[in-house]
Structures are given as C-alpha cells and as structure tokens.
XYZ file of C-alpha atoms in Angstrom:
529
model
C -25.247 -27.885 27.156
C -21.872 -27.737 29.600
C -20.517 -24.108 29.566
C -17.085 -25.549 28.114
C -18.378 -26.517 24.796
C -20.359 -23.934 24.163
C -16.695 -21.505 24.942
C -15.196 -23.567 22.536
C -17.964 -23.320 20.105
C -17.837 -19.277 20.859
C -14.532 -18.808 20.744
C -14.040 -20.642 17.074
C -17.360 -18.496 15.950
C -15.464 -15.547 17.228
C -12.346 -16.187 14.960
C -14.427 -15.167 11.672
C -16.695 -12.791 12.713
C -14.296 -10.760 14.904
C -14.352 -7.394 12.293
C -17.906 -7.840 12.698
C -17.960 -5.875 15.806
C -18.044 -3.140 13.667
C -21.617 -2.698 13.386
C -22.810 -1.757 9.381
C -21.131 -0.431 6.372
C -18.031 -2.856 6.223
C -17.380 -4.695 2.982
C -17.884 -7.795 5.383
C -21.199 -7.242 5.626
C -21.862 -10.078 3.463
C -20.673 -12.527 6.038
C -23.662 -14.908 7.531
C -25.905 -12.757 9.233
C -27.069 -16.048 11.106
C -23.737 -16.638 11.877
C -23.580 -13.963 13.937
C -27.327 -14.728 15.437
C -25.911 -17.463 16.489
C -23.203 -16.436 17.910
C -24.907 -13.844 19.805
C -27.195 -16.757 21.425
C -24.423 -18.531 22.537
C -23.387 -15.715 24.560
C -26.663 -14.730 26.005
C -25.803 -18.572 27.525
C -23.035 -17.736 29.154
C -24.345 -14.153 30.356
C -21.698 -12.322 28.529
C -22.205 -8.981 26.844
C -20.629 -8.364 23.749
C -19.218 -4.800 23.819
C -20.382 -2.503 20.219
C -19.956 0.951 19.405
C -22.714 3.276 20.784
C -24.572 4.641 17.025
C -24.226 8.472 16.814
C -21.066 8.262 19.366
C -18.637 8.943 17.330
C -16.488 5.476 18.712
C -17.113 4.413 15.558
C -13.890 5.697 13.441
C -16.028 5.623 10.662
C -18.197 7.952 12.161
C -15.808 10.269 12.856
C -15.720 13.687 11.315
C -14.282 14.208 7.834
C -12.338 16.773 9.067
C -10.797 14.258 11.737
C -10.463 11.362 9.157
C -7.814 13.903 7.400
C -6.125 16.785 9.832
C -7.074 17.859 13.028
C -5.226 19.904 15.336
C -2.875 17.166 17.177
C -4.774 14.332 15.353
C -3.699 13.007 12.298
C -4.694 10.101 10.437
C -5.101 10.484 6.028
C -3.050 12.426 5.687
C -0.549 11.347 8.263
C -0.454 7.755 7.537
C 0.425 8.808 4.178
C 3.052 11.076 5.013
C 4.314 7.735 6.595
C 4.292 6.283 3.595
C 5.753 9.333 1.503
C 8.702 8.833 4.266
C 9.121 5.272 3.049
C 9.090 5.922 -0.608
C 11.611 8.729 -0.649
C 13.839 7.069 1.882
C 14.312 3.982 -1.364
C 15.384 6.576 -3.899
C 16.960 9.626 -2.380
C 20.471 8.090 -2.523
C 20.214 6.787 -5.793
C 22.079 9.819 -6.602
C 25.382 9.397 -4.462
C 25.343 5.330 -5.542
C 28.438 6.540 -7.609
C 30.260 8.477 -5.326
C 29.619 5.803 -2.508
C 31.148 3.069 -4.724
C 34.388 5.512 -5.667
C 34.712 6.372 -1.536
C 34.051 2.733 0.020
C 35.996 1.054 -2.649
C 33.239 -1.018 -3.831
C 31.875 -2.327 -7.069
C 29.025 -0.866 -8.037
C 26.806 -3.221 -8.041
C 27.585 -4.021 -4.432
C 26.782 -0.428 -3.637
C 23.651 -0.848 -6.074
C 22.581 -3.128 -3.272
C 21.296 -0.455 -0.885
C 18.625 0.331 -3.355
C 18.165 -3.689 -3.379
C 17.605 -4.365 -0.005
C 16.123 -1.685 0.838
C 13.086 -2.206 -1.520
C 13.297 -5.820 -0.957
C 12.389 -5.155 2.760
C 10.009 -3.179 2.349
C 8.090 -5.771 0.603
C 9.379 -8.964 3.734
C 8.666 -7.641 6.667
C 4.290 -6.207 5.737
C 4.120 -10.088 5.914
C 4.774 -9.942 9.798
C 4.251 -6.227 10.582
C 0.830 -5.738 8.517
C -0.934 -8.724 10.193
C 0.465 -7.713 13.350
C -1.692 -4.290 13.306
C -4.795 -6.897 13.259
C -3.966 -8.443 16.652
C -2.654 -5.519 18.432
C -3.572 -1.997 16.356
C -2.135 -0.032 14.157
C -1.017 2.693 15.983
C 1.943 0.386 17.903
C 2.856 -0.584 15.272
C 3.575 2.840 13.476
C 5.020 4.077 16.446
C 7.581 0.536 16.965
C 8.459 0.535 13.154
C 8.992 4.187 12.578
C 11.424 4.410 15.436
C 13.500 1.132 13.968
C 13.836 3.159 10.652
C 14.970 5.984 12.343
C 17.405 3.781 14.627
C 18.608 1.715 11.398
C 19.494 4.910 8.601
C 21.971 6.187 11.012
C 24.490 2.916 10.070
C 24.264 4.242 6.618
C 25.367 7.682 7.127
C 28.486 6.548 9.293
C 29.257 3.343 6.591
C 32.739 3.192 7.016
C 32.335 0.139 4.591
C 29.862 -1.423 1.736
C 28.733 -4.039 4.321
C 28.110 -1.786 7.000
C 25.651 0.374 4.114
C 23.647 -2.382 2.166
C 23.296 -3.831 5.994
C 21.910 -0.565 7.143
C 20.033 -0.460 4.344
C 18.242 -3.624 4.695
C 17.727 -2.818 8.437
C 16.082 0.562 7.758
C 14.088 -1.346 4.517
C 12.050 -3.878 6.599
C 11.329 -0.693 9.598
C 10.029 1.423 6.898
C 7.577 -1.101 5.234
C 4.756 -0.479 8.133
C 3.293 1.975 6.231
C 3.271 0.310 3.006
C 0.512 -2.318 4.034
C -1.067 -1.149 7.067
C -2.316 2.307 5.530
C -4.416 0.352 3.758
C -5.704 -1.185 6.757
C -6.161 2.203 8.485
C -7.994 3.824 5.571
C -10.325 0.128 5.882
C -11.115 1.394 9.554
C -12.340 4.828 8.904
C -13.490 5.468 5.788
C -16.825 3.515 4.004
C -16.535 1.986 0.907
C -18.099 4.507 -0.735
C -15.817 7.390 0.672
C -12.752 5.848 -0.059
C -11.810 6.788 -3.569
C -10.189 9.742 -3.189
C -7.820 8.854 0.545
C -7.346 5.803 -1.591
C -5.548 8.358 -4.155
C -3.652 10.092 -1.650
C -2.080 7.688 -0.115
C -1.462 5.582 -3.559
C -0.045 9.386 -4.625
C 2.579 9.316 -2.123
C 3.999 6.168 -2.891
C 4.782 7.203 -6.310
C 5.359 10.542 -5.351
C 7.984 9.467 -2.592
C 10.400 7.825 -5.073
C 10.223 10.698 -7.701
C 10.842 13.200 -4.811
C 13.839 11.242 -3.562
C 16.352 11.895 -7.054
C 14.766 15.408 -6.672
C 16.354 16.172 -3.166
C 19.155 13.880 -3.177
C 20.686 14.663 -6.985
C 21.105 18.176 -5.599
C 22.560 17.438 -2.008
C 25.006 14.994 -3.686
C 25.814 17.991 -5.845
C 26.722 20.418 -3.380
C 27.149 18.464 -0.042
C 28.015 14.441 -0.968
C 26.679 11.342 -0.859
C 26.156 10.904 3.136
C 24.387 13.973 3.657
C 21.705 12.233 1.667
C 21.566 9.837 4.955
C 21.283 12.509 6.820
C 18.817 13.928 5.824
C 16.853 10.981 5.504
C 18.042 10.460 9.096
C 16.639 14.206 10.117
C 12.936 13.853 8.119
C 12.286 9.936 9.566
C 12.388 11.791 13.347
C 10.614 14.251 12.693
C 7.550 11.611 11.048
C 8.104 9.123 14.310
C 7.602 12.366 16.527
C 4.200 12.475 14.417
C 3.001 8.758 15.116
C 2.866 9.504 18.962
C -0.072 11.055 18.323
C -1.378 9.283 15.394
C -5.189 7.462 16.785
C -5.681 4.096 17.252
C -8.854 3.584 14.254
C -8.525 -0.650 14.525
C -12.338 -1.084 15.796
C -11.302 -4.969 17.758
C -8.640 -3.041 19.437
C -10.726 0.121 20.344
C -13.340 -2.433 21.454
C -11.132 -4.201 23.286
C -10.080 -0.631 25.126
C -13.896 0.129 25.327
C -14.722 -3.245 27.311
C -11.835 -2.906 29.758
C -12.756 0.515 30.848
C -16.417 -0.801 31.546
C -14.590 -4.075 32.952
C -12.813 -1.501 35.132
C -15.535 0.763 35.933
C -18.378 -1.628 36.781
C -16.493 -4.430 38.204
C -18.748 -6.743 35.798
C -16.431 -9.482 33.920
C -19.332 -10.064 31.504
C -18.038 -7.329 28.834
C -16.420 -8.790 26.414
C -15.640 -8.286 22.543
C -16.070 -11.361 20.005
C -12.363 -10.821 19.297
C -11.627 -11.589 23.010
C -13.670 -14.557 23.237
C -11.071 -16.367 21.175
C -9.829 -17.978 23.971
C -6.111 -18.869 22.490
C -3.078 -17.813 23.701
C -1.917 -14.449 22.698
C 1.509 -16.326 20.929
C -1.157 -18.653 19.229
C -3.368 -15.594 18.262
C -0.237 -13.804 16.636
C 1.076 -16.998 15.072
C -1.967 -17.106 13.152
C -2.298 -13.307 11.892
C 1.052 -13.783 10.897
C 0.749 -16.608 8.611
C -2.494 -15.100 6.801
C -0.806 -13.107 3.994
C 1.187 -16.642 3.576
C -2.349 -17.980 3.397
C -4.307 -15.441 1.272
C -1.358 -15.912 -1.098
C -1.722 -20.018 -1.915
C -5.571 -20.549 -1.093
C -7.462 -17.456 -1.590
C -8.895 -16.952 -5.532
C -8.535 -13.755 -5.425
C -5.159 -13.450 -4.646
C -4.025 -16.663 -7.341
C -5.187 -14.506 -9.451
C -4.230 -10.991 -9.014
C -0.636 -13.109 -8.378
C -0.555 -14.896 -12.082
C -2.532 -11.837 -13.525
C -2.626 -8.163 -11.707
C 0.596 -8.580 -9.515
C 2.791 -9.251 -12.859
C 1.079 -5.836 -13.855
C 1.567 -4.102 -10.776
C 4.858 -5.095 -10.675
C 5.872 -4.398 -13.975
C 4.919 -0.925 -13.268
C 6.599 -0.321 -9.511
C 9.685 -2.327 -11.458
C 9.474 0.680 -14.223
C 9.758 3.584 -11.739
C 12.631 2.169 -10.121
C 14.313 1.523 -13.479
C 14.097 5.004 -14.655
C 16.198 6.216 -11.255
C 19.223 4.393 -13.334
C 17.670 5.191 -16.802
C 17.092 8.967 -16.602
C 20.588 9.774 -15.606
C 21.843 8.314 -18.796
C 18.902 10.248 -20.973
C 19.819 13.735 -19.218
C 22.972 13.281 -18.188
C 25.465 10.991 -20.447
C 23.146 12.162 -24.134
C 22.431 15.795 -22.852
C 25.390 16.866 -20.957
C 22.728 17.706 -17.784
C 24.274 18.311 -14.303
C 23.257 15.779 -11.695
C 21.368 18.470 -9.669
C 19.356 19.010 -13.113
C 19.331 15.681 -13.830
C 17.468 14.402 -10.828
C 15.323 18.009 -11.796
C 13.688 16.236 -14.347
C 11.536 13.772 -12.778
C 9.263 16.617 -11.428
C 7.519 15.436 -15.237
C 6.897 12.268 -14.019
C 5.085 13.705 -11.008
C 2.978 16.380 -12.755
C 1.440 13.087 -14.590
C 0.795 11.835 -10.916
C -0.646 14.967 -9.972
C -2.644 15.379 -12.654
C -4.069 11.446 -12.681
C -4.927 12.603 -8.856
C -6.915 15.674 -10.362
C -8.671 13.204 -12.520
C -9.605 10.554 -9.753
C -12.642 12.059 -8.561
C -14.083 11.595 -12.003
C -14.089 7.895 -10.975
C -16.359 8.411 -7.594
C -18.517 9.509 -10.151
C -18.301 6.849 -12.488
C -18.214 4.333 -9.002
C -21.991 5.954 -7.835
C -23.153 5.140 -11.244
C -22.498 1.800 -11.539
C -23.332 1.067 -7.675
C -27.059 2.459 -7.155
C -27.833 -1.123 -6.720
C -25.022 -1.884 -4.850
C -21.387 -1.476 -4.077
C -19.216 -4.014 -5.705
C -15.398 -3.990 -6.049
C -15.569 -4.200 -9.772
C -16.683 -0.790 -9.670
C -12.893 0.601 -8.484
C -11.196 -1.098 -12.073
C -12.116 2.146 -14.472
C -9.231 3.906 -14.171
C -7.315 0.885 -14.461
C -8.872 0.040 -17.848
C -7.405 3.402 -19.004
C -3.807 3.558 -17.229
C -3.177 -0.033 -19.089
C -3.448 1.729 -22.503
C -1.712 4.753 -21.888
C 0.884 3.107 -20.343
C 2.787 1.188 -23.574
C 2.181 5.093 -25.500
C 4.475 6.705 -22.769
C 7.147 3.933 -22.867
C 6.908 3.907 -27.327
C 7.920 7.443 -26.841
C 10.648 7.216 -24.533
C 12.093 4.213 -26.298
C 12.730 6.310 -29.101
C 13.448 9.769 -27.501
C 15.709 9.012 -24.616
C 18.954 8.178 -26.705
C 19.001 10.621 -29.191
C 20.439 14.037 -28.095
C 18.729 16.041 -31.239
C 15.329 15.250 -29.754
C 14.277 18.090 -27.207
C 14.464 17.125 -23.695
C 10.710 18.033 -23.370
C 9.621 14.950 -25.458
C 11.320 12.664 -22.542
C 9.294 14.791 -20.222
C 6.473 14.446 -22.064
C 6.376 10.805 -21.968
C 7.630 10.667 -18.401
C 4.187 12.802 -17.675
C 2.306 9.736 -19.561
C 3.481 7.447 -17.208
C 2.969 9.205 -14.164
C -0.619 9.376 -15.330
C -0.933 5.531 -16.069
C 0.824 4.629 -13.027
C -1.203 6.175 -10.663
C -4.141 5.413 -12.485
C -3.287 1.512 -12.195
C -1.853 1.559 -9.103
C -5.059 3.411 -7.274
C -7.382 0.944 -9.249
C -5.490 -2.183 -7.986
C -5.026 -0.689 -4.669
C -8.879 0.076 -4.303
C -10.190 -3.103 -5.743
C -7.958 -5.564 -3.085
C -8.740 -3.494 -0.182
C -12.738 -3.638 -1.052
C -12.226 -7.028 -1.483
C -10.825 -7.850 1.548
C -11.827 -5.022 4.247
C -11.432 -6.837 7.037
C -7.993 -8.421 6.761
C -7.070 -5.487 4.329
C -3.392 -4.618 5.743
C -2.724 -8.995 4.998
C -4.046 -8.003 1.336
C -1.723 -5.273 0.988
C 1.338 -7.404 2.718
C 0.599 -10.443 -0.120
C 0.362 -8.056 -2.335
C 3.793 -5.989 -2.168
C 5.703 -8.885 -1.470
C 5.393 -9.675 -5.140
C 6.163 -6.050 -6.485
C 8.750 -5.012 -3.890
C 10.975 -8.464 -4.708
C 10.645 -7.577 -8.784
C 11.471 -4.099 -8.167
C 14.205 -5.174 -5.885
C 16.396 -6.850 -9.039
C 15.854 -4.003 -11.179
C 19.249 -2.413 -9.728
C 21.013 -5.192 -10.738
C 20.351 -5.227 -14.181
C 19.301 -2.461 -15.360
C 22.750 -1.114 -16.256
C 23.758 -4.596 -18.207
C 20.678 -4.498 -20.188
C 20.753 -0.929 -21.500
C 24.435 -1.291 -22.127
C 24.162 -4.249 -24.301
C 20.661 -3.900 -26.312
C 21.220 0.604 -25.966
C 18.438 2.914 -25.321
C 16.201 2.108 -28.294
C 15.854 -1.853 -28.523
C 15.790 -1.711 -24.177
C 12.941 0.371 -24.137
C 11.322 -0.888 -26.792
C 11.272 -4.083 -25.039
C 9.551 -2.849 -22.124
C 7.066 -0.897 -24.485
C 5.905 -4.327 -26.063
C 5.715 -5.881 -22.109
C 3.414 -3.350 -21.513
C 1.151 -4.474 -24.200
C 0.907 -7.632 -22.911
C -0.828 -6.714 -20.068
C -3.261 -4.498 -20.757
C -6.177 -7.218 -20.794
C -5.421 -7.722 -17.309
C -8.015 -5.163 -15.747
C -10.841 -6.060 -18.575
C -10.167 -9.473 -16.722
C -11.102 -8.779 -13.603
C -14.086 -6.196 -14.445
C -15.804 -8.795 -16.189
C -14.455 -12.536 -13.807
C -13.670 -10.831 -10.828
C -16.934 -11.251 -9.207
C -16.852 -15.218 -10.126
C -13.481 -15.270 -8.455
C -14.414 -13.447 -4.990
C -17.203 -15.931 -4.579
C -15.305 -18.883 -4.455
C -13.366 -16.981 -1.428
C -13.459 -17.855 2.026
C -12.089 -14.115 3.066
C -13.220 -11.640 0.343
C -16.588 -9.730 -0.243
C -19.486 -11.640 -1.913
C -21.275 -8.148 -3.371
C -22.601 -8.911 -6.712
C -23.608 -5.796 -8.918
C -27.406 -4.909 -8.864
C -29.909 -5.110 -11.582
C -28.863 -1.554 -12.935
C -24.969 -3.070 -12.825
C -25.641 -6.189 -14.503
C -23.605 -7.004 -18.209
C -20.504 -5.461 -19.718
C -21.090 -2.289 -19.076
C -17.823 -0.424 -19.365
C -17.700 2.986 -19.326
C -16.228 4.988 -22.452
C-alpha cells in the first residue's frame, strides 16, 4: 500500500474521530472502538505518533482540579465563562428601561427604538452559527478574547447615537460580538467537566443567562431614573471591559487544540516531524477545515434526529419560555407601573421575584445529581438530565394562570405578581438546565454546534417579542393576553415525557450524538415522583 492512499484514508478517519484524542470519559466514547484501531494501524504505517494526554498529568482539562475547573487565582474558567455569559444577558435588557426616553430624544417611533432590544437578541442567536463552530477549529479561548473585545468596540455607537440608525445599528453590532458565550460555554464546560460532574456548572451557567436579563431592568430602571437613558450604555460599555480584561487569562480547555500545542512543542523540542494529533492529520486546507465547522450547526439542524426533533418539539418549548422572559421586560412595567402607580426605579425592583425563583430552582438542582446517579448505575445516558424538565413544564402554565389574572387588577397585592413571577423563575430554570444538559450530553464533542442550532431558534422568537408585545396586550388587555400564553404553556408540557421515554430511539439513528442506552437497572418508564 502507496503512502498517499493510506494519508488519504488517515486523514478522512481523522475527520470523525478527532475529539477522540481525548482519551476516556467523553460522551463519544461510544464511537467505533475499531475505528480508532484502525486508525491507529494506519499510522504505525506511516511512522507517525499520535500525540495523547499523559494519564495522571493533569493535560487532561478534565483532570484538572475542581478547584481550577471553577476559580483559581489568575485562572478562571466556570465561573468565568459564565460571567461571560451573565455579560451577554444583561447587556439585552439593561436598556429596556430608557427605550422610552430614547424614542422621545432621537425622535423615533417606538417601535424603531424597540429595535435595539430586536437586534440585539436576534444576534446573539446568528452569529453562535459561525463563532461556536469556530472554537472547534481554533479553541475557545480566541475566540472569547476576539468576540468580547468586538462587544466592547460595538456598545460605544450606542451611547454616542446621535440617531435611531446609528443605535439599533450599534445594537446589532454589539448583539452578534456578545453571542460567543452563549454557545461556546457549553463547549467549554464539554472540555472539562465529565458527564457525571456536570449537573451543577451546567446550572450555573444556565443561571446566568436568566439571571443576566432579570439583572439588566434591575440596574438600568434605576440609572434611567436618576442619570438617563445613555448612561445605561455606559455602563454596559464600563462592565464589557472590565469581562474582556478577564478573557486574557481565561485557559485554553479545547483538548485538539491543546494537543495540537502539545505536539508542536515536542515537534520543536525533538526535531522529530512524526508527532502529530488525529485532528492534524486532516490534511485539508485550513479555509476548507473552517468552511466545514462552520456549516455543521447548518447541518445538525436539517439531518441530525436529534436536532428535527428538539426543533419541531423542545425548541418550540425552549423558545416559548426565553420568548416569555423577554415579554415580561414590556409586561411588568405596565403591571407595576401604569395599574400600581410604581416608579420606574421600583418598577424594574420587582423582577428580583423572578430571580429568587431562579435561585431557588438552582438550590434545588443538586437534588437531580442525585436522582441522575440513580438512574445511571448501569450507565450514563442523556435521558437521565430530563427530571427537572418533567417538573418545570407543569409549574410553568400555574405561574402564568396567576399572573393572567393578577397583573391588571390594582386591588390585588403586588406580592401575588411576585409570587407568580417566583413560579416562573423556578420553571424556567428548571427547563432550561434540563434542555441545556440533555443536548450537550448528546452531542459532547461538537457541543458548542449543538448550542449554536439550538439558540438560533430561541434567540429569532425572542427577537419579535418587542414588536408585538405592546399591540397584543393593548388590544386583548392583561387578562385574555395572558391567559393566552397560560393555555400555550399547556400545550407543551408533554414535550419532556417525549424525549425521556423516545429520546434514546432518536439518538441512535444519529450520525453525531451519543449511542448510551440505559442499563438493566434503567430499563422501562421509570420516572421519578
């Protein structure tokens, strides 16, 4: 056999078992072990050594130290690469308190100015599509550091706006910088964490996305109240520096791209050209390389099962609930302000209700490690992450009954509203971490493309919400509008009962996603009460 076939043969092996280089405890695992045999003879062949991570070295990320994996000195990585993404989320709904005075100073309609929320969200779910697959080819940590400092460069447009044009365009600028985080924390969590440590940094990070947005009215009600609508920018402007600063010395954790470091330093050091990694011996071009990571999420979305069907089934739940959140920034105002006479500093006051129910549904998660040991003695199957999900679907359509007939009447205490905005903080996070969980253990490897296919969806639903959101409570009024949503949310709370029990028949008939099947002690319908 020539030595140019077998390359060819190598290289095209080394397209689909490139996360493989990360020796054990990857959800991939259940890729062809022969495959890999194989693969491994054809380079013996050509006398090239393939380039692992030394066991009990710590190279590994995933065997780093816990304390590592979430704050150490100068390196952070949980709960950094959150804070990314808690940058993200407050930067779409700090100045949805100065949308008014914008439209009264730039002379604008407000639905033109409504537009900055828009864009802004609609970017965030564009641009994962090209950033997120990006991280796969050439590590996360450039890409942090490249997107961070375009949000930072694009928010500053905003705060000088002279004109409406000058802010939704800033806006849409600083939306597809900021979306980085959204899909390739995911990915970074993938890289150090096992599958069955993940749970709770799953949490965290799901936390601050939801936590984000309800911070933003928070800040920004009260700096529009005492300072105007730009300082909000400002602000903004002030916090996104200071998190850039942050990813200079945020770890690489990709394990190709560490790999790839690892075998240039022996390259380097030994002057042998054998060392090589299986992602290198792909032997495109770098522009044919990227061409192809970018064009995966585009892929997962039309050919892979999973993904059909979190699209026609999960994602219309997911987004129904990201859509919700965004809807209440327009909503609330109208409960506590216009029907309770609140000030807009107290007005934006009151979502701190709809974070204690996030806070409290993160108190809760580690309940569902424990129910995610039991039902994986035999096995770890992503199944196993859908338990809180089964619960947040239920709860959700009580919160929204309540607010639906609460929110427009001014003799009902303001603590009812509360109440019910607590309830959905609860089922929110308690969805979203379940959802989150079960894509990323479905697809470790090419996790951050997951999580780009995935927001796409919810980010361009949440995006119209501004535009409507008004028209539709002014014509059907508080009761019939929310009672409308209520009965939506009914609709899909199947959706998770779904996947616990078909989910499994759908990931096998994936090229990409994990083929774990529950063990003997998992077998049946065996959900939890």
């Amino acid at each position: 056999m020539s030595s140019e076939p077998v390359g060819s043969e190598l290289a095209q092996k080394a397209v689909d078992l490139e996360a493989q280089a990360t020796p054990t405890h990857t959800i991939v695992e259940t890729s062809s072990k022969n495959e890999k045999e194989i693969l491994d003879e054809l380079a013996q062949k050509e006398r090239i050594n393939f380039v692992e991570f030394e066991a009990g070295m710590r190279e590994n990320p995933k065997e780093w130290d816990k304390s590592r994996k979430w704050l150490t000195a100068s390196r952070f990585i949980t709960l950094s690469a959150s804070f990314l993404c808690l940058t993200t989320a407050i930067g779409s709904s700090i100045i949805t308190a100065g949308l008014k005075g914008a439209a009264v100073e730039l002379h604008a309609s407000q639905e033109v100015i409504n537009l900055s929320v828009s864009c802004y969200v609609l970017g965030m779910g564009l641009a994962p599509l090209f950033l997120a697959p990006l991280s796969e080819v050439l590590g996360r940590r450039p890409i942090y550091c490249v997107s961070t400092f375009l949000f930072f460069l694009f928010t500053l447009p905003s705060a000088l706006a002279k004109n409406s044009a000058t802010l939704v365009i800033g806006r849409q600028l600083a939306g597809l910088a900021a979306s980085a985080p959204l899909a390739n924390v995911g990915g970074t969590l993938s890289d150090i964490w096992n599958v069955e440590e993940r749970g709770f940094p799953m949490a965290i990070f799901s936390g601050t996305i939801y936590l984000g947005p309800c911070l933003g009215p928070v800040f920004g009600s009260w700096i529009v109240q005492r300072a105007g609508w730009r300082w909000t920018y400002w602000i903004l402007f002030i916090l996104v520096g200071v998190v850039f600063l942050s990813t200079l010395i945020i770890p690489e954790t990709y394990a190709p791209a560490l790999l790839k470091k690892k075998a240039a330093r022996l390259r380097k050091e030994t002057g042998d050209d054998s060392y090589n990694t299986r992602a290198e011996m792909d032997r495109r071009s770098f522009s044919s390389t990227l061409k192809i990571a970018a064009t995966r999420p585009w892929i997962m979305m039309v050919t892979e099962p999973i993904h059909e069907d979190l699209l026609t089934m999960s994602s219309p739940d997911l987004s129904f609930v990201y859509s919700l959140l965004y809807l209440l920034f327009f909503v609330y105002p109208r409960a506590f302000g216009q029907v309770r006479g609140w000030s807009l500093g107290l007005t934006g006051t009151s979502f701190i209700s709809i974070m204690i129910g996030i806070l409290l549904a993160l108190a809760a998660l580690p309940y569902q490690e424990v129910l995610y040991r039991r039902y994986t003695k035999d096995g770890h199957y992503p199944e196993a992450r859908l338990f809180p999900m089964l619960f947040g679907c239920g709860l959700l359509p009580i919160s929204l009954f309540i607010f639906a007939f609460t929110s427009g009447n001014s003799a009902i205490h303001w603590m009812v509203i509360c109440i019910s905005g607590a309830l959905f903080g609860i089922s929110m996070i308690l969805i979203y971490v379940a959802a989150n969980s079960y894509i990323i253990d479905s697809y470790s490897t090419y996790a951050a493309s997951a999580m780009a296919a995935k927001t796409l969806m919810r980010s361009v639903i949440g995006a119209t919400i501004p535009l409507w959101v008004d028209q539709m409570y002014k014509s059907l009024g508080f009761q019939w509008s929310g009672l409308l949503l209520a009965l939506v949310s009914c609709a899909i709370i199947p959706i998770p009962y779904v996947f616990y029990v078909y989910g499994e028949r759908v990931r096998t008939r994936s090229r990409m996603a994990n083929k774990a099947k529950r063990g003997d002690g998992c077998k049946g319908n065996n959900i939890p009460h």
